[in-house]
Coordinates of C-alpha atoms in Angstrom, one line a residue:
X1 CA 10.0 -50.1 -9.7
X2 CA 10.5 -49.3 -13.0
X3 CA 10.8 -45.7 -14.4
X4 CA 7.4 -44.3 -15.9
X5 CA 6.5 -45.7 -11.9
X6 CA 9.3 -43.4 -10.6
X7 CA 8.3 -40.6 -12.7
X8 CA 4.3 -41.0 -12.2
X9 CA 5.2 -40.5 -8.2
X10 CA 7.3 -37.4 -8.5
X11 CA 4.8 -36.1 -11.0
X12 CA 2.0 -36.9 -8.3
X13 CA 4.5 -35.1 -5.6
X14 CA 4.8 -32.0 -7.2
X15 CA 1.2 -31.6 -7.8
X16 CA 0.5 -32.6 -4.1
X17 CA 2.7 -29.8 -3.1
X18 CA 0.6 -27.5 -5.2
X19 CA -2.5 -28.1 -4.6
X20 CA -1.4 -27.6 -0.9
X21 CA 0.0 -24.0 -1.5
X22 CA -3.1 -23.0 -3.9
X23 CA -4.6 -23.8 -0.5
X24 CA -2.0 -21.6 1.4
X25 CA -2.8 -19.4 -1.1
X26 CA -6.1 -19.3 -0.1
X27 CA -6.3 -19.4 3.8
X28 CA -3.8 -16.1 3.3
X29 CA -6.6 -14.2 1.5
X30 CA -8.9 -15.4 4.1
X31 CA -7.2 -13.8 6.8
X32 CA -6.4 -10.5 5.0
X33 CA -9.8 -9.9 4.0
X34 CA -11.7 -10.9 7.5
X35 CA -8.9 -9.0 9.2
X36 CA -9.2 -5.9 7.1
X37 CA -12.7 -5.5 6.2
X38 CA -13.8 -2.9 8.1
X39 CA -10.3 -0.8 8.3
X40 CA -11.0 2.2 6.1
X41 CA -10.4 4.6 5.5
X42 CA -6.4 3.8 5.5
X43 CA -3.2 5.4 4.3
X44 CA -0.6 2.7 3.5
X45 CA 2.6 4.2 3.5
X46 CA 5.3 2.5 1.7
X47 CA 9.2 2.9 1.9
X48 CA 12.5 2.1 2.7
X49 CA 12.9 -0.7 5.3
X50 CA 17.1 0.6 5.9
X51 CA 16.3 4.0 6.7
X52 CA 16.8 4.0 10.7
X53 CA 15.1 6.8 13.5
X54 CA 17.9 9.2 12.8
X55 CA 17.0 9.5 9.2
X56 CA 14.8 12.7 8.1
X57 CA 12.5 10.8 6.0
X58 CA 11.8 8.4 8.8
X59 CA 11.2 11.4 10.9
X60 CA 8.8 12.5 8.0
X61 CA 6.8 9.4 7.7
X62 CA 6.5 9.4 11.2
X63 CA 5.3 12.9 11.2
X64 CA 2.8 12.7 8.9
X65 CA 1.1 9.5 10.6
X66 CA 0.8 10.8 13.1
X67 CA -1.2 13.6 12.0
X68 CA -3.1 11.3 9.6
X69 CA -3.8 9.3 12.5
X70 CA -5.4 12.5 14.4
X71 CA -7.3 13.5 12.0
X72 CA -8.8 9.9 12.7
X73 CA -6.9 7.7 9.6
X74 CA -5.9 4.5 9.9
X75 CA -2.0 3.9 9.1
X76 CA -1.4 0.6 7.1
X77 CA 2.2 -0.4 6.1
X78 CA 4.2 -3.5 5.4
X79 CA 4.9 -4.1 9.0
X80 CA 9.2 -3.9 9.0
X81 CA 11.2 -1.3 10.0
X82 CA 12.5 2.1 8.2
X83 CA 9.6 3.8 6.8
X84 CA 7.3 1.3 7.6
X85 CA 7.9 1.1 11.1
X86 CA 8.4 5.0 11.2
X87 CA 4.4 5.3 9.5
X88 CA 3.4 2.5 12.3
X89 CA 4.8 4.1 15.2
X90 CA 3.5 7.7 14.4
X91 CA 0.0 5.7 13.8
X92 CA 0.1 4.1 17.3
X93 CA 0.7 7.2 18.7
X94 CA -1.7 9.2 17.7
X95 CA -4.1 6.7 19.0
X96 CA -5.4 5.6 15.3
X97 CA -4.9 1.8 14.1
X98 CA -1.6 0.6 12.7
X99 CA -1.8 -2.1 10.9
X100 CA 1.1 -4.3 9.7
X101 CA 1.4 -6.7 6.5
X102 CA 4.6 -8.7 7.7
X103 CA 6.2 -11.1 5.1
X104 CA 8.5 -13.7 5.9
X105 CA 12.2 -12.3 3.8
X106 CA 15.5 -12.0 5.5
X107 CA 15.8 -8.6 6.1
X108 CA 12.2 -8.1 8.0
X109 CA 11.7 -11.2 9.8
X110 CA 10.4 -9.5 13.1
X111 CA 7.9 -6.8 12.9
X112 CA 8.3 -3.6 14.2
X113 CA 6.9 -2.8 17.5
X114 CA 3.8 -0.8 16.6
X115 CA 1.3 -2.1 15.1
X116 CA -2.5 -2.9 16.7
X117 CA -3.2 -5.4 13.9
X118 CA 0.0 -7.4 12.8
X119 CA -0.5 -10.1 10.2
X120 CA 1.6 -12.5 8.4
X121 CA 2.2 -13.7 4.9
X122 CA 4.4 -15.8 2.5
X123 CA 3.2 -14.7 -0.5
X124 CA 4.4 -10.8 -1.7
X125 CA 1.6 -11.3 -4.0
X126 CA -1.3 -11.7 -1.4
X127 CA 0.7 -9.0 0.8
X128 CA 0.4 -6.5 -2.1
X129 CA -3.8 -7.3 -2.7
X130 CA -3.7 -6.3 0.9
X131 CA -2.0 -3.1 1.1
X132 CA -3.7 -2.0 -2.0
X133 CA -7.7 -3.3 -1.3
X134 CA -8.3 -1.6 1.9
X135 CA -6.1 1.7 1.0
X136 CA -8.1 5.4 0.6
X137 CA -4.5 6.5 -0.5
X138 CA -0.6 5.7 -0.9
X139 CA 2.0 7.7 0.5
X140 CA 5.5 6.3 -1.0
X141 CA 8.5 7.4 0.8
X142 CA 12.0 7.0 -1.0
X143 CA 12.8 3.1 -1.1
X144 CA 14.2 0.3 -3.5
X145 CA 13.2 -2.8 -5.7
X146 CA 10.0 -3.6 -3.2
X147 CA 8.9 0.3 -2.9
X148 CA 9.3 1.2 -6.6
X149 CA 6.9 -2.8 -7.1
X150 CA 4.5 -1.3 -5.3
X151 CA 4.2 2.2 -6.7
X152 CA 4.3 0.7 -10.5
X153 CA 1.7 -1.9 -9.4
X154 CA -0.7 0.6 -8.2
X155 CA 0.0 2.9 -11.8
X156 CA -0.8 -0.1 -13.7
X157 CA -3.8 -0.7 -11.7
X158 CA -5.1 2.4 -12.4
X159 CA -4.2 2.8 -15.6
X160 CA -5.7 -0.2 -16.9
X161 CA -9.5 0.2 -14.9
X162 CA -9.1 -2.4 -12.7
X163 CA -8.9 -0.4 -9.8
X164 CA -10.4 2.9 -9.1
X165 CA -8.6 5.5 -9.0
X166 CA -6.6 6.9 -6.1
X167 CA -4.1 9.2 -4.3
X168 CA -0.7 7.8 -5.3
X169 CA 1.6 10.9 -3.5
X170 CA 5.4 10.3 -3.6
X171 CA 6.9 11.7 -1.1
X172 CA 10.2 13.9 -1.4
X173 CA 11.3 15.5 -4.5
X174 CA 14.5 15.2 -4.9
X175 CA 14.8 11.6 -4.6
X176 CA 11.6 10.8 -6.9
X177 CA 11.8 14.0 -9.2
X178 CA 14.8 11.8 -12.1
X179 CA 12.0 8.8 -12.1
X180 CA 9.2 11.3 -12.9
X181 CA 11.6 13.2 -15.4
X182 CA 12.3 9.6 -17.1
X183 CA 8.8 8.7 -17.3
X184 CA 7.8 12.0 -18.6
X185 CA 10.7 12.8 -21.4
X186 CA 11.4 8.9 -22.0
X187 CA 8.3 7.3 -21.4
X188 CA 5.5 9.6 -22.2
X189 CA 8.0 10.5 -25.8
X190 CA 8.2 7.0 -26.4
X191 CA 4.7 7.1 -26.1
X192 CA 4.9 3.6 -23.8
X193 CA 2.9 5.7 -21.4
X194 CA 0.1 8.8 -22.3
X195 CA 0.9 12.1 -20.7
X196 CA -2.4 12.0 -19.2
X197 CA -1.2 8.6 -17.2
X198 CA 1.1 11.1 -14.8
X199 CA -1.3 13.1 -13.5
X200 CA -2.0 9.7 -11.5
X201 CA 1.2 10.7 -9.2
X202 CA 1.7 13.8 -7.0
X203 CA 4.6 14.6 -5.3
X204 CA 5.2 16.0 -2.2
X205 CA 8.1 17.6 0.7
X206 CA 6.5 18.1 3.9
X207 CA 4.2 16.2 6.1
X208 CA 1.7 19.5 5.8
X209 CA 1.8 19.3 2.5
X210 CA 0.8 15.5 2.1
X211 CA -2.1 15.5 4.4
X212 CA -3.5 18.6 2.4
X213 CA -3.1 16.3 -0.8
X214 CA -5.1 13.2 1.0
X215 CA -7.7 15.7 2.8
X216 CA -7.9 17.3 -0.6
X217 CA -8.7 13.9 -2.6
X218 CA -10.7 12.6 0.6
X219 CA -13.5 15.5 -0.2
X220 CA -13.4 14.3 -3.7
X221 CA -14.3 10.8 -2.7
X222 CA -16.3 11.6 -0.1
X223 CA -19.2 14.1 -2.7
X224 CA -18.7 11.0 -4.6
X225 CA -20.0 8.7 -2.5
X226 CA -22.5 11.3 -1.4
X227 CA -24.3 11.4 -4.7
X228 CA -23.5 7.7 -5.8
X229 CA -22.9 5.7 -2.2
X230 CA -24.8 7.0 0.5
X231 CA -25.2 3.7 2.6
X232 CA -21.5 3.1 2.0
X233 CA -20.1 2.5 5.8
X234 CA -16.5 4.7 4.4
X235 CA -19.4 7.8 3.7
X236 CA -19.9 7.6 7.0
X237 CA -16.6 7.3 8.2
X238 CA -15.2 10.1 5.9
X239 CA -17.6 12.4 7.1
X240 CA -16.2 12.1 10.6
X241 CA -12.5 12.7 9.7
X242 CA -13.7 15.7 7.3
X243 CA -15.7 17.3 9.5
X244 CA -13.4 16.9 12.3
X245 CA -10.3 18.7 9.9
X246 CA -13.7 21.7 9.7
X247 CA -13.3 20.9 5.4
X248 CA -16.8 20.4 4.9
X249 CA -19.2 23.3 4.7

C-alpha cells in the first residue's frame, strides 16, 4: 500500500468519525427538545458545582427553589452538585419539577440526587441550547469558568436579537458587584459594550428579593402574551402561577 492509499484511508477515517458525532450531535438535540417541550415556565439556576450544603449560597439557592417551585415553577439546572444540586433539591421539595442537564466532565460525573427529569449530554454546547430554550428566567449564583459561560452567553444572546429578552438576575452582590463595576467603568468606557446593554442584568441578596424580580418580569411576559399570544400554552400556565402569588388584578 503505497502512501496517497494510506493517506486516502485516514482521510476517510476522520470523516467517518464525523459524520458519526454530527449524528451524536443530532440524537442529543432530539432528546432535549422532546424531553423539554412542554416544561415552562422554568428557572434555570446556574452556579458553583464546589459549594457544599454548609455553604450560605447553597442554602440560598436552595431557598429560593423552593419557593419558586411553590409558587408552581419549574427548577431547571445543570444536574451536579453545589448550586446546582442545592436549586434541584429545593425544586423536588416543593413538589415542582427538577430537571437536570448532566454532562459527562470529571468533576460531575454522577448527578445529584434530585431531579424528576435527569438527562445526559456530551456536548456543553447542546447542554447550553438546553438550559437556555426552555428558561422563563436565569438565576446565577456565584461560580467559575462554566457559570460566568453561561451568563456571557445569555448577554450576547440578547444583545444581539437572537433571543428574546429575559430575566438574567445574579445573585449575591458582593461577589458579582467588581464584574458589574468592570463592565460598566471598563467596558461600557471602552464603548465595547452600550450602557443600555446592563440593564439586561439585575442583581440580587435574598431569596425574597429574587422571586419578586422573576414574579415582577413574569407579569411583564405574561400582558405580553395576553395581547400578542393568547393561545400560547405558557399564557396559560403563567396565569396559574400569577394568580396563585394574588399579582394579577
Amino acid at each position: 500500500m503505497n502512501s496517497e492509499e494510506i493517506r486516502l484511508i485516514e482521510e476517510l477515517k476522520i470523516r467517518q468519525g464525523d459524520t458519526w458525532r454530527v449524528l451524536k450531535i443530532m440524537s442529543e438535540f432530539v432528546q432535549g427538545f422532546d424531553a423539554l417541550s412542554s416544561i415552562g415556565p422554568a428557572i434555570t439556576f446556574f452556579g458553583s458545582s464546589r459549594l457544599d450544603e454548609t455553604d450560605p449560597y447553597y442554602k440560598k439557592a436552595y431557598r429560593t427553589a423552593f419557593m419558586l417551585g411553590s409558587l408552581g415553577f419549574h427548577i431547571v439546572t445543570g444536574g451536579g452538585p453545589g448550586i446546582m444540586e442545592a436549586a434541584n433539591r429545593g425544586g423536588k421539595d416543593a413538589g415542582t419539577l427538577s430537571v437536570g442537564l448532566n454532562i459527562q466532565i470529571p468533576t460531575e460525573q454522577v448527578p445529584n440526587p434530585y431531579q424528576n427529569i435527569s438527562l445526559n449530554f456530551d456536548y456543553f454546547f447542546v447542554r447550553k441550547v438546553m438550559l437556555l430554550r426552555y428558561s422563563t428566567a436565569y438565576l446565577i449564583f456565584p461560580g467559575g469558568f462554566g457559570t460566568l459561560d453561561e451568563l456571557f452567553e445569555a448577554l450576547t444572546l440578547i444583545q444581539t436579537g437572537k433571543s428574546p429578552r429575559f430575566p438574567i438576575i445574579l445573585f449575591g452582590a458582593e461577589y458579582w458587584k467588581p464584574l458589574l463595576d468592570f463592565m460598566k467603568n471598563t467596558m461600557v468606557a471602552y464603548n465595547t459594550i452600550s450602557k443600555e446593554d446592563m440593564n439586561f442584568i439585575s442583581l440580587c441578596d435574598t431569596p425574597e428579593e429574587a422571586v419578586e424580580l422573576i414574579i415582577e418580569e413574569m407579569v411583564s411576559l405574561y400582558r405580553k402574551l395576553e395581547r400578542e399570544e393568547p393561545f400560547n400554552p405558557m399564557f396559560e400556565r403563567l396565569k396559574t402561577i400569577l394568580s396563585g402569588a394574588g399579582v394579577l388584578s
